[in-house]
Short mmCIF file of C-alpha atoms and ligand atoms in Angstrom, two decimals:
data_model
loop_
_atom_site.label_atom_id
_atom_site.label_comp_id
_atom_site.label_asym_id
_atom_site.label_seq_id
_atom_site.Cartn_x
_atom_site.Cartn_y
_atom_site.Cartn_z
CA UNK A 1 -22.18 -19.47 -80.98
CA UNK A 2 -24.15 -17.38 -78.50
CA UNK A 3 -21.58 -17.87 -75.75
CA UNK A 4 -19.04 -20.50 -74.83
CA UNK A 5 -20.12 -20.39 -71.21
CA UNK A 6 -23.69 -21.62 -71.56
CA UNK A 7 -24.46 -23.98 -74.40
CA UNK A 8 -27.77 -25.28 -75.70
CA UNK A 9 -27.27 -28.53 -77.59
CA UNK A 10 -29.51 -30.87 -79.55
CA UNK A 11 -28.51 -34.49 -78.87
CA UNK A 12 -29.19 -37.47 -81.13
CA UNK A 13 -28.81 -41.14 -80.16
CA UNK A 14 -29.23 -44.05 -82.61
CA UNK A 15 -26.38 -46.42 -81.72
CA UNK A 16 -28.48 -49.41 -80.62
CA UNK A 17 -32.21 -50.03 -80.29
CA UNK A 18 -33.35 -46.68 -78.89
CA UNK A 19 -34.07 -43.77 -81.19
CA UNK A 20 -33.67 -40.63 -79.09
CA UNK A 21 -33.45 -36.85 -79.33
CA UNK A 22 -33.08 -34.25 -76.58
CA UNK A 23 -32.25 -30.62 -75.97
CA UNK A 24 -30.05 -29.77 -72.99
CA UNK A 25 -28.74 -26.43 -71.78
CA UNK A 26 -25.91 -25.95 -69.34
CA UNK A 27 -22.35 -25.36 -68.36
CA UNK A 28 -19.85 -27.88 -66.94
CA UNK A 29 -19.54 -29.29 -64.34
CA UNK A 30 -23.34 -29.21 -64.34
CA UNK A 31 -25.98 -29.98 -63.42
CA UNK A 32 -27.55 -29.20 -66.78
CA UNK A 33 -31.11 -28.36 -67.65
CA UNK A 34 -32.92 -30.99 -69.72
CA UNK A 35 -35.32 -28.98 -71.89
CA UNK A 36 -36.66 -32.08 -73.64
CA UNK A 37 -35.78 -35.77 -73.71
CA UNK A 38 -37.62 -38.07 -76.11
CA UNK A 39 -36.82 -41.79 -76.31
CA UNK A 40 -38.50 -44.25 -78.61
CA UNK A 41 -37.74 -47.87 -77.81
CA UNK A 42 -37.72 -50.51 -80.54
CA UNK A 43 -38.40 -53.36 -78.11
CA UNK A 44 -41.48 -54.53 -79.99
CA UNK A 45 -39.61 -54.81 -83.28
CA UNK A 46 -36.73 -56.84 -81.80
CA UNK A 47 -38.64 -58.81 -79.17
CA UNK A 48 -39.53 -61.77 -81.41
CA UNK A 49 -35.81 -62.26 -82.22
CA UNK A 50 -34.68 -62.24 -78.58
CA UNK A 51 -32.20 -59.42 -79.16
CA UNK A 52 -31.35 -56.42 -81.33
CA UNK A 53 -31.30 -57.14 -85.07
CA UNK A 54 -28.99 -54.49 -86.62
CA UNK A 55 -30.87 -54.26 -89.94
CA UNK A 56 -34.24 -53.76 -88.27
CA UNK A 57 -32.73 -51.20 -85.87
CA UNK A 58 -31.22 -49.11 -88.68
CA UNK A 59 -34.47 -49.08 -90.63
CA UNK A 60 -36.49 -48.07 -87.57
CA UNK A 61 -34.09 -45.19 -86.87
CA UNK A 62 -34.53 -43.91 -90.44
CA UNK A 63 -38.31 -44.03 -90.13
CA UNK A 64 -38.56 -42.27 -86.76
CA UNK A 65 -35.64 -39.97 -86.22
CA UNK A 66 -36.87 -36.89 -88.13
CA UNK A 67 -40.19 -36.74 -86.30
CA UNK A 68 -38.48 -37.38 -82.99
CA UNK A 69 -36.07 -34.47 -83.46
CA UNK A 70 -38.97 -32.18 -84.40
CA UNK A 71 -40.73 -33.27 -81.21
CA UNK A 72 -37.66 -32.73 -79.04
CA UNK A 73 -37.18 -29.20 -80.38
CA UNK A 74 -40.87 -28.40 -79.96
CA UNK A 75 -41.02 -29.71 -76.38
CA UNK A 76 -37.91 -27.66 -75.56
CA UNK A 77 -39.52 -24.59 -77.09
CA UNK A 78 -36.54 -23.91 -79.36
CA UNK A 79 -35.83 -23.98 -83.07
CA UNK A 80 -32.76 -25.48 -84.68
CA UNK A 81 -31.36 -21.96 -85.00
CA UNK A 82 -31.53 -21.50 -81.21
CA UNK A 83 -29.16 -24.39 -80.46
CA UNK A 84 -25.40 -23.86 -80.43
CA UNK A 85 -24.54 -27.31 -81.69
CA UNK A 86 -25.87 -30.69 -82.78
CA UNK A 87 -24.28 -33.55 -80.80
CA UNK A 88 -24.65 -37.10 -82.06
CA UNK A 89 -23.44 -40.54 -81.00
CA UNK A 90 -20.77 -41.51 -83.55
CA UNK A 91 -19.82 -44.80 -81.84
CA UNK A 92 -19.41 -47.37 -80.50
CA UNK A 93 -22.52 -49.18 -81.67
CA UNK A 94 -24.28 -50.80 -84.59
CA UNK A 95 -22.91 -49.21 -87.73
CA UNK A 96 -26.25 -48.89 -89.57
CA UNK A 97 -27.83 -46.94 -86.73
CA UNK A 98 -24.74 -44.78 -86.26
CA UNK A 99 -24.80 -43.82 -89.95
CA UNK A 100 -28.45 -42.78 -89.69
CA UNK A 101 -27.82 -40.54 -86.67
CA UNK A 102 -24.57 -39.05 -87.88
CA UNK A 103 -25.84 -38.31 -91.38
CA UNK A 104 -28.94 -36.63 -89.97
CA UNK A 105 -26.86 -34.56 -87.53
CA UNK A 106 -24.48 -33.46 -90.30
CA UNK A 107 -27.39 -32.39 -92.51
CA UNK A 108 -29.05 -30.42 -89.69
CA UNK A 109 -25.81 -28.74 -88.62
CA UNK A 110 -24.97 -27.82 -92.19
CA UNK A 111 -28.46 -26.55 -93.04
CA UNK A 112 -28.77 -24.41 -89.90
CA UNK A 113 -25.12 -23.33 -89.72
CA UNK A 114 -24.63 -24.96 -86.31
CA UNK A 115 -21.56 -26.76 -84.93
CA UNK A 116 -21.34 -30.55 -85.08
CA UNK A 117 -20.07 -32.67 -82.17
CA UNK A 118 -19.39 -36.41 -82.59
CA UNK A 119 -19.93 -38.04 -79.21
CA UNK A 120 -18.61 -41.34 -77.84
CA UNK A 121 -21.63 -43.21 -76.43
CA UNK A 122 -19.61 -44.48 -73.48
CA UNK A 123 -18.41 -40.98 -72.66
CA UNK A 124 -22.05 -39.86 -72.74
CA UNK A 125 -22.91 -42.54 -70.14
CA UNK A 126 -19.79 -41.60 -68.15
CA UNK A 127 -20.62 -37.89 -67.95
CA UNK A 128 -24.32 -38.34 -67.11
CA UNK A 129 -23.64 -37.81 -63.39
CA UNK A 130 -22.34 -34.34 -64.22
CA UNK A 131 -25.55 -33.60 -66.14
CA UNK A 132 -27.73 -34.82 -63.26
CA UNK A 133 -25.67 -33.98 -60.18
CA UNK A 134 -22.81 -31.71 -61.22
CA UNK A 135 -20.13 -34.18 -60.10
CA UNK A 136 -16.57 -32.78 -60.31
CA UNK A 137 -13.50 -34.56 -61.70
CA UNK A 138 -11.87 -36.82 -60.69
CA UNK A 139 -14.42 -39.53 -59.89
CA UNK A 140 -14.56 -43.30 -59.94
CA UNK A 141 -16.99 -44.66 -62.52
CA UNK A 142 -18.64 -48.06 -62.84
CA UNK A 143 -20.03 -48.30 -66.37
CA UNK A 144 -22.44 -51.22 -66.64
CA UNK A 145 -24.42 -51.59 -69.86
CA UNK A 146 -25.44 -53.98 -72.60
CA UNK A 147 -21.96 -54.06 -74.09
CA UNK A 148 -19.71 -53.05 -71.21
CA UNK A 149 -18.62 -53.58 -67.67
CA UNK A 150 -15.78 -51.27 -66.76
CA UNK A 151 -14.30 -49.51 -63.75
CA UNK A 152 -12.75 -46.22 -64.76
CA UNK A 153 -10.96 -43.34 -63.11
CA UNK A 154 -12.47 -40.28 -64.80
CA UNK A 155 -9.90 -37.48 -64.52
CA UNK A 156 -11.41 -35.09 -67.06
CA UNK A 157 -13.29 -34.93 -70.35
CA UNK A 158 -11.42 -37.37 -72.60
CA UNK A 159 -9.21 -38.54 -69.71
CA UNK A 160 -10.27 -42.00 -68.61
CA UNK A 161 -8.07 -44.62 -66.95
CA UNK A 162 -9.20 -48.19 -67.08
CA UNK A 163 -9.00 -49.99 -63.72
CA UNK A 164 -10.93 -53.05 -64.83
CA UNK A 165 -13.04 -54.45 -67.64
CA UNK A 166 -14.77 -57.68 -68.50
CA UNK A 167 -12.56 -60.36 -69.99
CA UNK A 168 -15.54 -61.98 -71.72
CA UNK A 169 -19.26 -61.07 -71.66
CA UNK A 170 -20.66 -57.67 -70.77
CA UNK A 171 -22.89 -57.50 -67.72
CA UNK A 172 -26.06 -56.49 -69.61
CA UNK A 173 -25.42 -59.34 -72.00
CA UNK A 174 -25.27 -61.71 -69.01
CA UNK A 175 -28.66 -60.39 -67.81
CA UNK A 176 -30.13 -60.72 -71.31
CA UNK A 177 -28.81 -64.27 -71.81
CA UNK A 178 -29.99 -65.37 -68.37
CA UNK A 179 -33.43 -63.97 -69.19
CA UNK A 180 -33.49 -65.94 -72.41
CA UNK A 181 -32.53 -69.16 -70.59
CA UNK A 182 -35.36 -68.52 -68.13
CA UNK A 183 -37.83 -67.94 -70.97
CA UNK A 184 -38.18 -64.22 -70.31
CA UNK A 185 -38.58 -61.63 -73.09
CA UNK A 186 -35.98 -59.16 -74.37
CA UNK A 187 -34.55 -56.93 -72.93
CA UNK A 188 -33.81 -59.26 -70.08
CA UNK A 189 -32.39 -56.97 -67.40
CA UNK A 190 -35.65 -55.53 -66.05
CA UNK A 191 -37.33 -58.95 -66.47
CA UNK A 192 -34.70 -60.76 -64.39
CA UNK A 193 -34.88 -58.01 -61.79
CA UNK A 194 -38.67 -58.32 -61.58
CA UNK A 195 -38.61 -62.12 -61.33
CA UNK A 196 -35.79 -62.08 -58.76
CA UNK A 197 -38.09 -60.21 -56.36
CA UNK A 198 -40.20 -63.37 -56.02
CA UNK A 199 -37.26 -65.77 -55.70
CA UNK A 200 -34.87 -66.98 -53.03
CA UNK A 201 -31.21 -66.61 -53.98
CA UNK A 202 -30.16 -69.22 -51.43
CA UNK A 203 -31.92 -71.98 -53.37
CA UNK A 204 -29.20 -72.05 -56.02
CA UNK A 205 -25.48 -72.09 -55.78
CA UNK A 206 -23.85 -69.97 -58.47
CA UNK A 207 -20.17 -69.02 -58.84
CA UNK A 208 -18.73 -65.52 -58.35
CA UNK A 209 -16.03 -65.40 -61.08
CA UNK A 210 -12.98 -63.15 -60.39
CA UNK A 211 -14.09 -62.38 -56.83
CA UNK A 212 -11.05 -61.61 -54.71
CA UNK A 213 -8.67 -61.62 -57.68
CA UNK A 214 -5.96 -59.02 -58.04
CA UNK A 215 -6.98 -56.04 -60.17
CA UNK A 216 -10.57 -55.08 -60.91
CA UNK A 217 -11.45 -57.13 -64.00
CA UNK A 218 -14.74 -58.97 -64.43
CA UNK A 219 -15.88 -62.24 -66.00
CA UNK A 220 -19.48 -63.29 -66.58
CA UNK A 221 -19.35 -66.17 -69.04
CA UNK A 222 -18.88 -68.85 -66.34
CA UNK A 223 -21.86 -67.50 -64.47
CA UNK A 224 -24.00 -67.71 -67.60
CA UNK A 225 -22.84 -71.30 -68.20
CA UNK A 226 -23.77 -72.22 -64.62
CA UNK A 227 -27.24 -70.70 -65.08
CA UNK A 228 -27.68 -72.80 -68.23
CA UNK A 229 -26.62 -75.88 -66.26
CA UNK A 230 -29.15 -75.18 -63.51
CA UNK A 231 -31.95 -74.63 -66.03
CA UNK A 232 -31.15 -77.86 -67.87
CA UNK A 233 -30.36 -80.21 -65.01
CA UNK A 234 -32.45 -79.11 -62.01
CA UNK A 235 -36.02 -78.25 -61.11
CA UNK A 236 -35.11 -75.04 -59.35
CA UNK A 237 -37.79 -72.40 -59.91
CA UNK A 238 -37.00 -69.68 -62.47
CA UNK A 239 -37.58 -67.01 -59.82
CA UNK A 240 -34.97 -68.62 -57.55
CA UNK A 241 -32.46 -68.80 -60.40
CA UNK A 242 -33.12 -65.15 -61.28
CA UNK A 243 -32.58 -64.19 -57.64
CA UNK A 244 -29.45 -66.36 -57.44
CA UNK A 245 -28.04 -64.84 -60.63
CA UNK A 246 -28.72 -61.30 -59.47
CA UNK A 247 -27.18 -61.99 -56.05
CA UNK A 248 -24.03 -63.33 -57.75
CA UNK A 249 -23.80 -60.29 -60.04
CA UNK A 250 -24.26 -57.92 -57.11
CA UNK A 251 -21.53 -59.66 -55.14
CA UNK A 252 -19.13 -59.52 -58.09
CA UNK A 253 -19.84 -55.81 -58.69
CA UNK A 254 -19.32 -54.99 -55.02
CA UNK A 255 -16.05 -56.95 -54.83
CA UNK A 256 -14.57 -55.47 -58.02
CA UNK A 257 -15.72 -51.94 -57.18
CA UNK A 258 -14.09 -52.25 -53.76
CA UNK A 259 -10.80 -53.15 -55.49
CA UNK A 260 -11.14 -50.19 -57.87
CA UNK A 261 -11.80 -47.85 -54.93
CA UNK A 262 -8.36 -48.74 -53.56
CA UNK A 263 -6.80 -48.07 -57.00
CA UNK A 264 -8.58 -44.74 -57.23
CA UNK A 265 -7.38 -43.73 -53.76
CA UNK A 266 -3.81 -44.58 -54.74
CA UNK A 267 -4.13 -42.44 -57.89
CA UNK A 268 -5.89 -39.52 -56.18
CA UNK A 269 -4.74 -39.55 -52.53
CA UNK A 270 -5.75 -35.92 -51.99
CA UNK A 271 -9.45 -36.42 -52.76
CA UNK A 272 -11.07 -36.77 -49.36
CA UNK A 273 -14.54 -38.11 -50.10
CA UNK A 274 -14.35 -39.24 -53.74
CA UNK A 275 -17.47 -39.63 -55.86
CA UNK A 276 -18.40 -43.10 -57.04
CA UNK A 277 -20.59 -42.79 -60.14
CA UNK A 278 -22.65 -45.60 -61.62
CA UNK A 279 -23.87 -45.39 -65.20
CA UNK A 280 -25.29 -47.46 -68.06
CA UNK A 281 -28.53 -49.43 -68.46
CA UNK A 282 -27.74 -52.02 -65.78
CA UNK A 283 -27.32 -49.16 -63.28
CA UNK A 284 -31.11 -48.84 -63.27
CA UNK A 285 -31.29 -52.14 -61.31
CA UNK A 286 -32.53 -51.40 -57.78
CA UNK A 287 -30.66 -54.27 -56.08
CA UNK A 288 -27.39 -53.16 -57.69
CA UNK A 289 -28.02 -49.52 -56.75
CA UNK A 290 -28.72 -50.45 -53.12
CA UNK A 291 -25.65 -52.68 -52.70
CA UNK A 292 -23.26 -50.25 -54.36
CA UNK A 293 -24.63 -47.40 -52.24
CA UNK A 294 -23.89 -49.48 -49.15
CA UNK A 295 -20.38 -50.24 -50.41
CA UNK A 296 -19.72 -46.55 -51.05
CA UNK A 297 -20.84 -45.70 -47.55
CA UNK A 298 -18.53 -48.19 -45.86
CA UNK A 299 -15.58 -47.05 -48.00
CA UNK A 300 -16.10 -43.30 -47.56
CA UNK A 301 -17.07 -42.71 -51.19
CA UNK A 302 -20.08 -40.60 -52.15
CA UNK A 303 -22.33 -42.57 -54.48
CA UNK A 304 -23.74 -40.70 -57.49
CA UNK A 305 -26.40 -42.38 -59.62
CA UNK A 306 -28.47 -40.84 -62.41
CA UNK A 307 -32.22 -41.64 -62.19
CA UNK A 308 -32.98 -44.99 -63.92
CA UNK A 309 -34.41 -43.23 -67.01
CA UNK A 310 -31.05 -41.55 -67.62
CA UNK A 311 -29.06 -44.77 -67.02
CA UNK A 312 -30.54 -46.53 -70.05
CA UNK A 313 -29.81 -45.11 -73.50
CA UNK A 314 -31.09 -41.58 -74.08
CA UNK A 315 -30.11 -38.46 -76.01
CA UNK A 316 -29.95 -36.06 -73.04
CA UNK A 317 -26.63 -37.67 -72.08
CA UNK A 318 -25.42 -37.23 -75.68
CA UNK A 319 -26.41 -33.55 -75.67
CA UNK A 320 -24.62 -33.09 -72.33
CA UNK A 321 -21.44 -34.79 -73.60
CA UNK A 322 -21.71 -32.33 -76.51
CA UNK A 323 -21.87 -29.44 -74.04
CA UNK A 324 -18.75 -30.76 -72.26
CA UNK A 325 -16.81 -31.11 -75.52
CA UNK A 326 -18.13 -27.87 -76.97
CA UNK A 327 -17.05 -26.01 -73.87
CA UNK A 328 -13.50 -27.19 -74.58
CA UNK A 329 -13.80 -26.19 -78.23
CA UNK A 330 -13.88 -29.79 -79.45
CA UNK A 331 -16.05 -29.65 -82.55
CA UNK A 332 -16.08 -31.94 -85.55
CA UNK A 333 -16.09 -31.42 -89.29
CA UNK A 334 -18.64 -32.85 -91.71
CA UNK A 335 -16.02 -35.44 -92.63
CA UNK A 336 -16.25 -37.27 -89.30
CA UNK A 337 -16.98 -41.02 -89.63
CA UNK A 338 -19.03 -43.39 -87.46
CA UNK A 339 -17.01 -45.93 -85.47
CA UNK A 340 -18.50 -49.32 -84.61
CA UNK A 341 -15.70 -49.68 -82.05
CA UNK A 342 -14.42 -46.75 -80.07
CA UNK A 343 -12.84 -47.54 -76.69
CA UNK A 344 -13.34 -44.92 -74.00
CA UNK A 345 -10.42 -45.73 -71.76
CA UNK A 346 -7.06 -47.26 -72.34
CA UNK A 347 -5.57 -49.54 -69.73
CA UNK A 348 -3.32 -47.89 -67.23
CA UNK A 349 0.13 -49.28 -68.18
CA UNK A 350 1.04 -49.51 -64.50
CA UNK A 351 -1.54 -52.22 -63.92
CA UNK A 352 -3.80 -54.78 -65.62
CA UNK A 353 -2.16 -54.15 -68.98
CA UNK A 354 -3.97 -57.13 -70.48
CA UNK A 355 -7.37 -55.54 -70.03
CA UNK A 356 -7.18 -53.41 -73.15
CA UNK A 357 -7.25 -56.49 -75.31
CA UNK A 358 -10.84 -57.15 -74.30
CA UNK A 359 -11.71 -54.36 -76.74
CA UNK A 360 -10.75 -56.58 -79.63
CA UNK A 361 -13.54 -59.09 -79.09
CA UNK A 362 -14.99 -60.07 -82.49
CA UNK A 363 -18.37 -58.71 -83.52
CA UNK A 364 -21.20 -61.21 -83.45
CA UNK A 365 -23.28 -61.52 -86.56
CA UNK A 366 -27.09 -61.45 -86.28
CA UNK A 367 -28.38 -60.51 -82.85
CA UNK A 368 -25.92 -57.98 -81.55
CA UNK A 369 -24.42 -56.70 -78.36
CA UNK A 370 -22.72 -53.34 -78.37
CA UNK A 371 -18.96 -53.57 -78.82
CA UNK A 372 -16.41 -50.92 -78.15
O1 LIG B 1 -26.96 -48.57 -71.55
P1 LIG B 1 -27.98 -49.40 -72.25
O2 LIG B 1 -29.39 -48.87 -72.33
O3 LIG B 1 -27.51 -49.75 -73.71
C1 LIG B 1 -26.17 -49.99 -74.00
O4 LIG B 1 -25.40 -49.01 -74.14
O5 LIG B 1 -25.82 -51.19 -74.03
O6 LIG B 1 -27.99 -50.83 -71.52
C2 LIG B 1 -28.84 -51.86 -71.95
C3 LIG B 1 -28.63 -53.05 -71.04
C4 LIG B 1 -29.42 -54.28 -71.49
O7 LIG B 1 -28.56 -55.40 -71.47
C5 LIG B 1 -30.50 -54.40 -70.44
O8 LIG B 1 -30.95 -55.72 -70.22
C6 LIG B 1 -29.80 -53.84 -69.22
O9 LIG B 1 -29.06 -52.74 -69.71
N1 LIG B 1 -30.75 -53.38 -68.19
C7 LIG B 1 -30.83 -53.90 -66.95
C8 LIG B 1 -31.91 -53.24 -66.31
N2 LIG B 1 -32.44 -52.32 -67.19
C9 LIG B 1 -31.71 -52.42 -68.34
N3 LIG B 1 -30.11 -54.86 -66.35
C10 LIG B 1 -30.44 -55.19 -65.08
N4 LIG B 1 -31.47 -54.62 -64.41
C11 LIG B 1 -32.22 -53.65 -64.98
N5 LIG B 1 -33.23 -53.08 -64.31
ZN1 LIG B 2 -25.73 -47.28 -73.63
#
């Protein structure tokens, strides 16, 4: 290691349908310096199937990862011997892709005599606001992605308290399924957002599951069922349904986040103007960003959002999570295994104890959503 204060880390991400490599340099709490950040989407390969096909994803990672890493190092102007460590997503995610990334990272670390850091993908999303804005602990985090919807009190690296989670579908999944019902291509989130701009949310009446309930849990399956009902039984324009769906999601997120803000204040009464961080692919949605910013303002929280390109899957966040762990001396041996499921936070036993069981949702076969 050159120094434990400032680390330069190569990050590798292959847990879903993005093959990514990046080099980041920095010191916690950030912000860090992104020396390179290369992301190769597999959208075209999965598009015809309407979702991520694990077998196709794993094969695409094998074919592209080596060249992508070479490119990331070149763009950063460093060689493998200049980095302090290789950080790689070891879970949660699709096991085939995780094996590709982890095996590659082990080989590189071993060959170049560098440290290896196995990163939790959710922790990488969670810590992105420190990479981009240098946010200090503790902060309230809303993690909204293809496989998750969680409100978390982030007290430190590896210290995450679950305030709320989805009891059924993940939010990104709800966007993707709604897109499919409306005949839009995969991935559905940006498509629904684009179509919603031309629609009128007031033309359809959709439910707001869990709104006003005690705790900060979410539910999206009823909303998806209602969208299906509207598509099948009415002539409401797709744009109006997209707008109605997005408006419902926004309202649910605002309501649940408001509840979590109260929980956070009770846990950290001394933090005067707490940070409210939003992360994960769905956090790139402009309507969601605007509404949550407004909510933060009225509740005396300071909203912190990574730019949209660092909300969706990337390897810069993996490299940064590696820097955070490396700084604490948390390195891994070559014997570390990939984990298809790897929960970030455990439920706070003082409240919503049932939430943790959402982690045990069975894995779908075929087209996959990320599970923790
Ligand atoms: O974080 P991410 O890139 O991958 C996972 O870790 O799951 O999130 C992907 C999810 C997909 O469900 C995608 O449809 C959704 O994020 N997404 C969006 C938007 N961009 C991506 N959802 C709503 N609006 C968007 N603009
Ligand atoms: Zn992700």
